[in-house]
Coordinates of C-alpha atoms in Angstrom, one line a residue:
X1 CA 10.8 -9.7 -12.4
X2 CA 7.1 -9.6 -11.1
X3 CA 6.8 -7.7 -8.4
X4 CA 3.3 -6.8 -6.2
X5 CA 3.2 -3.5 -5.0
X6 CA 1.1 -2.6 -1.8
X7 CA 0.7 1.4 -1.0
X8 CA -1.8 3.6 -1.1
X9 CA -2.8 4.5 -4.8
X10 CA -5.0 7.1 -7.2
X11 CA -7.3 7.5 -6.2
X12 CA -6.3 8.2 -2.9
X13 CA -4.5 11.2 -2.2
X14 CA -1.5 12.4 -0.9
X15 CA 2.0 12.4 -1.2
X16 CA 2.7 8.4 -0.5
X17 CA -0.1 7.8 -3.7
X18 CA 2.2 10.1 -5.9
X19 CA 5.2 8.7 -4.5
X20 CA 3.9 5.2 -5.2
X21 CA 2.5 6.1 -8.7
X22 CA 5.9 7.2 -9.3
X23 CA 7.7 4.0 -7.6
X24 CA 5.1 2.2 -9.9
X25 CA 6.0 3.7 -13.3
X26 CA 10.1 3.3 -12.2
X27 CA 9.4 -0.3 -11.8
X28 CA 7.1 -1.1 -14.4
X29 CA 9.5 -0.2 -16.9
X30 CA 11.6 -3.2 -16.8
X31 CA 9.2 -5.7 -14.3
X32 CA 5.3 -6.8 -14.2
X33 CA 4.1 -4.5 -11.3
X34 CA 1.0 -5.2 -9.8
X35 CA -0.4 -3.0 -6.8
X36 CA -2.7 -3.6 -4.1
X37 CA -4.4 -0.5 -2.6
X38 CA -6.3 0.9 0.0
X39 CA -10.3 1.3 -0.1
X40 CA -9.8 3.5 2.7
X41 CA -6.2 4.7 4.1
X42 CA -7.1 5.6 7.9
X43 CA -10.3 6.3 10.1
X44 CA -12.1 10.1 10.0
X45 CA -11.1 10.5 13.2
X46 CA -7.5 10.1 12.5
X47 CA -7.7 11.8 8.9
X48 CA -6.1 15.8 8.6
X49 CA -8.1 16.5 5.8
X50 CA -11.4 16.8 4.4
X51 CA -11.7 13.7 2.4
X52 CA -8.9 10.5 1.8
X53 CA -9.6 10.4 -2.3
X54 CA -8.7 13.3 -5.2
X55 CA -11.7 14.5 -6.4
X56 CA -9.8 16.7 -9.8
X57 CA -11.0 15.6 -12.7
X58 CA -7.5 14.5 -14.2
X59 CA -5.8 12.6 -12.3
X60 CA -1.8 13.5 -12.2
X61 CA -0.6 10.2 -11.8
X62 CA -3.0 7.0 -12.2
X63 CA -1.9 3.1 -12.6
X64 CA -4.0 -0.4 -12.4
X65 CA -4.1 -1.1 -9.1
X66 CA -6.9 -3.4 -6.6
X67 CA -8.2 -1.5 -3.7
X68 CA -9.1 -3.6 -1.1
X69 CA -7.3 -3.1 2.0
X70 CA -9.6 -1.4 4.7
X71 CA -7.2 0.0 7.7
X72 CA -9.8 -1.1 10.3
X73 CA -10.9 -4.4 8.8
X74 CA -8.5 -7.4 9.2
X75 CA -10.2 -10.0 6.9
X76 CA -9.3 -7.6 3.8
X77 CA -5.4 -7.1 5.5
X78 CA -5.6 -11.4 5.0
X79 CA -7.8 -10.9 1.4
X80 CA -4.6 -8.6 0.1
X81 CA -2.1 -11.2 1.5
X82 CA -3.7 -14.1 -0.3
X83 CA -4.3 -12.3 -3.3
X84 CA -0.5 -10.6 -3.5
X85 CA 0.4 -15.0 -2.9
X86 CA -1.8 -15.9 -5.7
X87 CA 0.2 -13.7 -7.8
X88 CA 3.2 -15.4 -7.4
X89 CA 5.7 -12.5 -7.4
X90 CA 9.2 -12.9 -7.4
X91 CA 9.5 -10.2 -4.3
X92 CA 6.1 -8.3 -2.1
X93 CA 6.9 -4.5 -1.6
X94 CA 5.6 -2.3 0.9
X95 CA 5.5 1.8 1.1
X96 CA 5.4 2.6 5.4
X97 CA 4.8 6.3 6.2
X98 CA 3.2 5.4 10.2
X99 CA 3.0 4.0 12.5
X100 CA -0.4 3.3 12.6
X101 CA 0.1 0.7 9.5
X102 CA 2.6 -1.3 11.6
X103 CA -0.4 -3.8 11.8
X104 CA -1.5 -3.8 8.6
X105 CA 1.8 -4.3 7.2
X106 CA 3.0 -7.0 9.9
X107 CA -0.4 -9.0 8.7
X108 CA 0.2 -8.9 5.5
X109 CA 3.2 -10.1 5.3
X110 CA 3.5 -12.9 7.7
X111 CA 0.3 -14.0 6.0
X112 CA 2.2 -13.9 2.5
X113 CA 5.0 -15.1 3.8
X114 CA 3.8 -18.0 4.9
X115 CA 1.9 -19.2 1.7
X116 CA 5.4 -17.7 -0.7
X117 CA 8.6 -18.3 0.2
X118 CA 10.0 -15.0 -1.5
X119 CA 11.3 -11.7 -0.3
X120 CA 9.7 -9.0 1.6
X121 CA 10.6 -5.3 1.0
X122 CA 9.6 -2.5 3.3
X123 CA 10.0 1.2 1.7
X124 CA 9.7 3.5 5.1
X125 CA 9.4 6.6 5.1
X126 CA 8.9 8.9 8.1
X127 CA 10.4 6.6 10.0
X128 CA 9.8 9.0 13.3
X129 CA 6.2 10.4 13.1
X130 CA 5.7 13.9 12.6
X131 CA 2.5 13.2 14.1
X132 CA 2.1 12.9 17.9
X133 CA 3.7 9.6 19.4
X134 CA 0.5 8.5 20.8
X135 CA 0.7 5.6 17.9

């Protein structure tokens, strides 16, 4: 089965890019797994930490992936649609950890859908925020 994979990845940080790293190497076993990444994962002003990418030298869990999804620029949201079309994978996969990707995600898939006829899968996790609700 081919499969595209959209989450963050190495080498942003975090526990979603280990969980997808992992969800990457489960699938890849048995299917073609491509991802499509984030260049950058949210604005500084909504970021906890110092930086959004692992700066180690050895990376504890890295895989191929495309990094072009920018959270506050829509043309790449439609870029990673086409692209994850132009693929022609037998099902699209998201990881959703907030809110705040509620666009990105919604995008992304109605623009796929509408160029593939195949199915969509949403992974969510923190399905209620532990963040503020303000999103």
């Amino acid at each position: 089965m081919k499969i595209v994979l959209i989450g963050p990845a190495y080498p942003i940080r975090g526990g979603n890019a280990l969980f997808v790293a992992h969800l990457y190497e489960s699938l890849s076993a048995i299917n073609d797994v491509q991802v499509i990444s984030f260049s950058r994962l949210y604005p500084g002003f909504l970021f906890p930490g110092v930086r959004q990418t692992d700066v180690s030298t050895v990376a504890l869990k890295k895989h191929p992936a495309e990094h072009i999804i920018d959270c506050l620029n829509p043309f790449t949201w439609w870029k990673a649609a086409r692209l994850a079309a132009s693929m022609n994978p037998d099902m699209l996969v998201f990881t959703w950890w907030n809110p705040f990707f509620g666009f990105i995600v919604r995008t992304i898939a109605t623009v796929f859908k509408r160029r593939v006829q195949k199915p969509v899968v949403i992974i969510a996790e923190n399905v209620v925020s532990h963040e503020g609700r303000w999103i």
